[in-house]
Amino acid sequence: RMSRFNSTVPVEEYLADSNVMFYMNDAVTQLLEHKEEYTQFGVIRYFAEYFSSVKNSNHILFREYNYIKATPHNRTSFIRVFWRCYRQIGKSGDVLSMQEYRSLLQLLCPDFPMEVVQSAARIVLMDDAIDCLMSFPDFLYAFQLQLYYQEFFDSVLEIYQDLLAGKSPNTVIVPTSTSIEQLPPVAAEENDKEEQQQDGVETSTLAQCIEALCDRFKHSYPSRSCMREVLNQNDKISYYSFLMSLARHETINQTIGALPSKAEFLIDPEMDQELDKLCFYDDVLLSRIAQISVSPGSNSSGSAVGALKDVQRKASPRKNIHHKRRIEVESDGSTEETDSSEN
């Protein structure tokens, strides 16, 4: 990554590499769309909070998928936030289905596409029985690889499928007028395809094609040395076993910079402190409800509800200006229901 303090880097190159203009454009767009709300806090404070959230990786919360995939920093931030939010799943040892992981992702990004989740599940399960359950670490490392290098591996998959079909990658196949009688039986052809898919393709050929792809590829791609290292381990390899080996590669994980090593996967002191605070508030709430319920002459149900609301107000964290409008919109309606139920 380039440093803004390096005087040898041209201004245009630094701006393009850091995506500063992208974030500036998004900040202005958000300000114009919600001008009445944000200007009451002051424009300077709004921009300060916006770029502070970008720096702290909180800016991707509840944003649309197109925004999340727009920059490498956004993708890294989303992966890190997903890990921090649901790390307890890994701690408890729970295993979830592909659909359940997608539901968790949609809590952070409502329009998160199913295709990305399916691709990550196929990496873990080797494209076999993708409805099986997956552990949180296995899914997340595969998800990280798929999301961060999505465009690159889409191109690698096309190359792999061409090699599997016996075609030369990046060449156009023109249909001929071959008669039906000259074509091989469908059942025999399907059997040959299944055997080829199980065996995979020759790693030497795939390595050459990937090298050529890297030379012309404009998006991010994994380290060439890491990919060569994985491919040199076998004479043949399947597409998803190749990706699974890369997902487990610690050098690639460090390069992306979103997740800790597997040894430290369940460790997050900062988040543990936040959870301890929540547990403390839970204990206070239960204690207060117990005191109210045993006190003579008190309306237990009404007092308990009042105590619950009081503790919730004390425990509520300060909302970011950038996300205040969205949270209020999402909660709109539930307040009216609560008020009506009280009356």
PDB file of N, CA and C in Angstrom, residues 133-187:
ATOM      1  N   LEU A 133     -23.377 -29.109   6.833  1.00  0.00           N
ATOM      2  CA  LEU A 133     -23.036 -28.097   7.830  1.00  0.00           C
ATOM      3  C   LEU A 133     -21.536 -27.807   7.796  1.00  0.00           C
ATOM      4  N   MET A 134     -21.182 -26.559   8.123  1.00  0.00           N
ATOM      5  CA  MET A 134     -19.781 -26.122   8.080  1.00  0.00           C
ATOM      6  C   MET A 134     -19.424 -25.406   9.379  1.00  0.00           C
ATOM      7  N   SER A 135     -18.193 -25.602   9.825  1.00  0.00           N
ATOM      8  CA  SER A 135     -17.725 -24.874  11.001  1.00  0.00           C
ATOM      9  C   SER A 135     -17.470 -23.423  10.622  1.00  0.00           C
ATOM     10  N   PHE A 136     -17.502 -22.551  11.614  1.00  0.00           N
ATOM     11  CA  PHE A 136     -17.328 -21.122  11.354  1.00  0.00           C
ATOM     12  C   PHE A 136     -15.937 -20.804  10.799  1.00  0.00           C
ATOM     13  N   PRO A 137     -14.841 -21.342  11.357  1.00  0.00           N
ATOM     14  CA  PRO A 137     -13.523 -21.037  10.783  1.00  0.00           C
ATOM     15  C   PRO A 137     -13.372 -21.508   9.341  1.00  0.00           C
ATOM     16  N   ASP A 138     -13.827 -22.725   9.048  1.00  0.00           N
ATOM     17  CA  ASP A 138     -13.706 -23.244   7.678  1.00  0.00           C
ATOM     18  C   ASP A 138     -14.454 -22.351   6.694  1.00  0.00           C
ATOM     19  N   PHE A 139     -15.678 -21.996   7.058  1.00  0.00           N
ATOM     20  CA  PHE A 139     -16.468 -21.164   6.159  1.00  0.00           C
ATOM     21  C   PHE A 139     -15.843 -19.788   5.992  1.00  0.00           C
ATOM     22  N   LEU A 140     -15.376 -19.189   7.084  1.00  0.00           N
ATOM     23  CA  LEU A 140     -14.924 -17.805   7.014  1.00  0.00           C
ATOM     24  C   LEU A 140     -13.635 -17.652   6.211  1.00  0.00           C
ATOM     25  N   TYR A 141     -12.694 -18.589   6.348  1.00  0.00           N
ATOM     26  CA  TYR A 141     -11.466 -18.490   5.555  1.00  0.00           C
ATOM     27  C   TYR A 141     -11.751 -18.691   4.068  1.00  0.00           C
ATOM     28  N   ALA A 142     -12.694 -19.594   3.757  1.00  0.00           N
ATOM     29  CA  ALA A 142     -13.092 -19.777   2.357  1.00  0.00           C
ATOM     30  C   ALA A 142     -13.849 -18.554   1.853  1.00  0.00           C
ATOM     31  N   PHE A 143     -14.715 -18.002   2.687  1.00  0.00           N
ATOM     32  CA  PHE A 143     -15.478 -16.809   2.327  1.00  0.00           C
ATOM     33  C   PHE A 143     -14.540 -15.620   2.083  1.00  0.00           C
ATOM     34  N   GLN A 144     -13.527 -15.487   2.918  1.00  0.00           N
ATOM     35  CA  GLN A 144     -12.554 -14.413   2.740  1.00  0.00           C
ATOM     36  C   GLN A 144     -11.879 -14.485   1.378  1.00  0.00           C
ATOM     37  N   LEU A 145     -11.426 -15.675   1.015  1.00  0.00           N
ATOM     38  CA  LEU A 145     -10.762 -15.850  -0.280  1.00  0.00           C
ATOM     39  C   LEU A 145     -11.704 -15.540  -1.435  1.00  0.00           C
ATOM     40  N   GLN A 146     -12.934 -16.036  -1.349  1.00  0.00           N
ATOM     41  CA  GLN A 146     -13.896 -15.854  -2.429  1.00  0.00           C
ATOM     42  C   GLN A 146     -14.293 -14.390  -2.589  1.00  0.00           C
ATOM     43  N   LEU A 147     -14.563 -13.704  -1.484  1.00  0.00           N
ATOM     44  CA  LEU A 147     -15.015 -12.318  -1.569  1.00  0.00           C
ATOM     45  C   LEU A 147     -13.889 -11.386  -2.011  1.00  0.00           C
ATOM     46  N   TYR A 148     -12.698 -11.568  -1.466  1.00  0.00           N
ATOM     47  CA  TYR A 148     -11.610 -10.621  -1.738  1.00  0.00           C
ATOM     48  C   TYR A 148     -11.072 -10.769  -3.157  1.00  0.00           C
ATOM     49  N   TYR A 149     -11.002 -12.008  -3.651  1.00  0.00           N
ATOM     50  CA  TYR A 149     -10.449 -12.250  -4.991  1.00  0.00           C
ATOM     51  C   TYR A 149     -11.523 -12.747  -5.955  1.00  0.00           C
ATOM     52  N   GLN A 150     -12.736 -12.290  -5.799  1.00  0.00           N
ATOM     53  CA  GLN A 150     -13.867 -12.839  -6.554  1.00  0.00           C
ATOM     54  C   GLN A 150     -13.660 -12.791  -8.064  1.00  0.00           C
ATOM     55  N   GLU A 151     -13.268 -11.634  -8.598  1.00  0.00           N
ATOM     56  CA  GLU A 151     -13.118 -11.493 -10.043  1.00  0.00           C
ATOM     57  C   GLU A 151     -12.013 -12.401 -10.584  1.00  0.00           C
ATOM     58  N   PHE A 152     -10.948 -12.522  -9.833  1.00  0.00           N
ATOM     59  CA  PHE A 152      -9.833 -13.359 -10.284  1.00  0.00           C
ATOM     60  C   PHE A 152     -10.254 -14.825 -10.364  1.00  0.00           C
ATOM     61  N   PHE A 153     -10.904 -15.320  -9.342  1.00  0.00           N
ATOM     62  CA  PHE A 153     -11.268 -16.739  -9.340  1.00  0.00           C
ATOM     63  C   PHE A 153     -12.425 -17.043 -10.287  1.00  0.00           C
ATOM     64  N   ASP A 154     -13.223 -16.050 -10.618  1.00  0.00           N
ATOM     65  CA  ASP A 154     -14.205 -16.259 -11.686  1.00  0.00           C
ATOM     66  C   ASP A 154     -13.486 -16.540 -13.008  1.00  0.00           C
ATOM     67  N   SER A 155     -12.395 -15.821 -13.248  1.00  0.00           N
ATOM     68  CA  SER A 155     -11.613 -16.047 -14.477  1.00  0.00           C
ATOM     69  C   SER A 155     -10.873 -17.378 -14.424  1.00  0.00           C
ATOM     70  N   VAL A 156     -10.352 -17.733 -13.241  1.00  0.00           N
ATOM     71  CA  VAL A 156      -9.663 -19.024 -13.093  1.00  0.00           C
ATOM     72  C   VAL A 156     -10.638 -20.172 -13.328  1.00  0.00           C
ATOM     73  N   LEU A 157     -11.876 -20.027 -12.868  1.00  0.00           N
ATOM     74  CA  LEU A 157     -12.874 -21.083 -13.068  1.00  0.00           C
ATOM     75  C   LEU A 157     -13.156 -21.287 -14.558  1.00  0.00           C
ATOM     76  N   GLU A 158     -13.227 -20.199 -15.316  1.00  0.00           N
ATOM     77  CA  GLU A 158     -13.432 -20.319 -16.764  1.00  0.00           C
ATOM     78  C   GLU A 158     -12.264 -21.056 -17.412  1.00  0.00           C
ATOM     79  N   ILE A 159     -11.047 -20.724 -17.005  1.00  0.00           N
ATOM     80  CA  ILE A 159      -9.864 -21.423 -17.538  1.00  0.00           C
ATOM     81  C   ILE A 159      -9.910 -22.899 -17.177  1.00  0.00           C
ATOM     82  N   TYR A 160     -10.244 -23.191 -15.932  1.00  0.00           N
ATOM     83  CA  TYR A 160     -10.302 -24.580 -15.464  1.00  0.00           C
ATOM     84  C   TYR A 160     -11.326 -25.386 -16.251  1.00  0.00           C
ATOM     85  N   GLN A 161     -12.492 -24.805 -16.465  1.00  0.00           N
ATOM     86  CA  GLN A 161     -13.543 -25.511 -17.205  1.00  0.00           C
ATOM     87  C   GLN A 161     -13.133 -25.753 -18.652  1.00  0.00           C
ATOM     88  N   ASP A 162     -12.428 -24.800 -19.252  1.00  0.00           N
ATOM     89  CA  ASP A 162     -11.925 -24.994 -20.612  1.00  0.00           C
ATOM     90  C   ASP A 162     -10.911 -26.133 -20.663  1.00  0.00           C
ATOM     91  N   LEU A 163     -10.003 -26.166 -19.702  1.00  0.00           N
ATOM     92  CA  LEU A 163      -9.000 -27.242 -19.650  1.00  0.00           C
ATOM     93  C   LEU A 163      -9.675 -28.584 -19.410  1.00  0.00           C
ATOM     94  N   LEU A 164     -10.688 -28.584 -18.567  1.00  0.00           N
ATOM     95  CA  LEU A 164     -11.398 -29.820 -18.260  1.00  0.00           C
ATOM     96  C   LEU A 164     -12.111 -30.355 -19.499  1.00  0.00           C
ATOM     97  N   ALA A 165     -12.574 -29.439 -20.341  1.00  0.00           N
ATOM     98  CA  ALA A 165     -13.274 -29.834 -21.573  1.00  0.00           C
ATOM     99  C   ALA A 165     -12.318 -30.092 -22.731  1.00  0.00           C
ATOM    100  N   GLY A 166     -11.024 -29.951 -22.489  1.00  0.00           N
ATOM    101  CA  GLY A 166     -10.053 -30.189 -23.537  1.00  0.00           C
ATOM    102  C   GLY A 166      -9.870 -29.030 -24.490  1.00  0.00           C
ATOM    103  N   LYS A 167     -10.379 -27.863 -24.115  1.00  0.00           N
ATOM    104  CA  LYS A 167     -10.238 -26.682 -24.968  1.00  0.00           C
ATOM    105  C   LYS A 167      -8.997 -25.902 -24.567  1.00  0.00           C
ATOM    106  N   SER A 168      -8.546 -25.107 -25.492  1.00  0.00           N
ATOM    107  CA  SER A 168      -7.468 -24.180 -25.187  1.00  0.00           C
ATOM    108  C   SER A 168      -8.077 -22.932 -24.576  1.00  0.00           C
ATOM    109  N   PRO A 169      -7.651 -22.520 -23.382  1.00  0.00           N
ATOM    110  CA  PRO A 169      -8.259 -21.355 -22.732  1.00  0.00           C
ATOM    111  C   PRO A 169      -8.184 -20.102 -23.607  1.00  0.00           C
ATOM    112  N   ASN A 170      -9.228 -19.278 -23.456  1.00  0.00           N
ATOM    113  CA  ASN A 170      -9.295 -17.983 -24.148  1.00  0.00           C
ATOM    114  C   ASN A 170      -9.404 -18.108 -25.668  1.00  0.00           C
ATOM    115  N   THR A 171      -9.843 -19.269 -26.158  1.00  0.00           N
ATOM    116  CA  THR A 171     -10.088 -19.412 -27.587  1.00  0.00           C
ATOM    117  C   THR A 171     -11.578 -19.577 -27.807  1.00  0.00           C
ATOM    118  N   VAL A 172     -12.055 -19.101 -28.942  1.00  0.00           N
ATOM    119  CA  VAL A 172     -13.479 -19.180 -29.258  1.00  0.00           C
ATOM    120  C   VAL A 172     -13.750 -20.474 -30.005  1.00  0.00           C
ATOM    121  N   ILE A 173     -14.705 -21.246 -29.515  1.00  0.00           N
ATOM    122  CA  ILE A 173     -15.071 -22.509 -30.144  1.00  0.00           C
ATOM    123  C   ILE A 173     -16.263 -22.261 -31.068  1.00  0.00           C
ATOM    124  N   VAL A 174     -16.073 -22.472 -32.365  1.00  0.00           N
ATOM    125  CA  VAL A 174     -17.132 -22.252 -33.351  1.00  0.00           C
ATOM    126  C   VAL A 174     -17.877 -23.558 -33.570  1.00  0.00           C
ATOM    127  N   PRO A 175     -19.204 -23.582 -33.365  1.00  0.00           N
ATOM    128  CA  PRO A 175     -19.970 -24.819 -33.561  1.00  0.00           C
ATOM    129  C   PRO A 175     -19.899 -25.274 -35.018  1.00  0.00           C
ATOM    130  N   THR A 176     -19.878 -26.587 -35.232  1.00  0.00           N
ATOM    131  CA  THR A 176     -19.870 -27.159 -36.573  1.00  0.00           C
ATOM    132  C   THR A 176     -21.197 -27.857 -36.824  1.00  0.00           C
ATOM    133  N   SER A 177     -21.339 -28.351 -38.029  1.00  0.00           N
ATOM    134  CA  SER A 177     -22.589 -29.018 -38.416  1.00  0.00           C
ATOM    135  C   SER A 177     -22.485 -30.523 -38.238  1.00  0.00           C
ATOM    136  N   THR A 178     -21.809 -30.954 -37.182  1.00  0.00           N
ATOM    137  CA  THR A 178     -21.663 -32.386 -36.915  1.00  0.00           C
ATOM    138  C   THR A 178     -23.033 -33.010 -36.692  1.00  0.00           C
ATOM    139  N   SER A 179     -23.256 -34.114 -37.306  1.00  0.00           N
ATOM    140  CA  SER A 179     -24.560 -34.770 -37.189  1.00  0.00           C
ATOM    141  C   SER A 179     -24.699 -35.422 -35.823  1.00  0.00           C
ATOM    142  N   ILE A 180     -25.938 -35.733 -35.462  1.00  0.00           N
ATOM    143  CA  ILE A 180     -26.205 -36.338 -34.176  1.00  0.00           C
ATOM    144  C   ILE A 180     -25.539 -37.702 -34.064  1.00  0.00           C
ATOM    145  N   GLU A 181     -25.465 -38.444 -35.217  1.00  0.00           N
ATOM    146  CA  GLU A 181     -24.894 -39.787 -35.168  1.00  0.00           C
ATOM    147  C   GLU A 181     -23.416 -39.766 -34.811  1.00  0.00           C
ATOM    148  N   GLN A 182     -22.712 -38.682 -35.120  1.00  0.00           N
ATOM    149  CA  GLN A 182     -21.282 -38.626 -34.852  1.00  0.00           C
ATOM    150  C   GLN A 182     -20.972 -38.250 -33.406  1.00  0.00           C
ATOM    151  N   LEU A 183     -21.975 -37.747 -32.678  1.00  0.00           N
ATOM    152  CA  LEU A 183     -21.739 -37.336 -31.304  1.00  0.00           C
ATOM    153  C   LEU A 183     -21.708 -38.552 -30.392  1.00  0.00           C
ATOM    154  N   PRO A 184     -20.883 -38.539 -29.325  1.00  0.00           N
ATOM    155  CA  PRO A 184     -20.827 -39.671 -28.388  1.00  0.00           C
ATOM    156  C   PRO A 184     -22.112 -39.756 -27.594  1.00  0.00           C
ATOM    157  N   PRO A 185     -22.457 -40.928 -27.082  1.00  0.00           N
ATOM    158  CA  PRO A 185     -23.659 -41.084 -26.265  1.00  0.00           C
ATOM    159  C   PRO A 185     -23.609 -40.143 -25.056  1.00  0.00           C
ATOM    160  N   VAL A 186     -24.792 -39.644 -24.663  1.00  0.00           N
ATOM    161  CA  VAL A 186     -24.852 -38.670 -23.569  1.00  0.00           C
ATOM    162  C   VAL A 186     -24.376 -39.291 -22.266  1.00  0.00           C
ATOM    163  N   ALA A 187     -24.793 -40.525 -21.995  1.00  0.00           N
ATOM    164  CA  ALA A 187     -24.418 -41.174 -20.732  1.00  0.00           C
ATOM    165  C   ALA A 187     -22.913 -41.356 -20.631  1.00  0.00           C
TER     166      ALA A 187
END
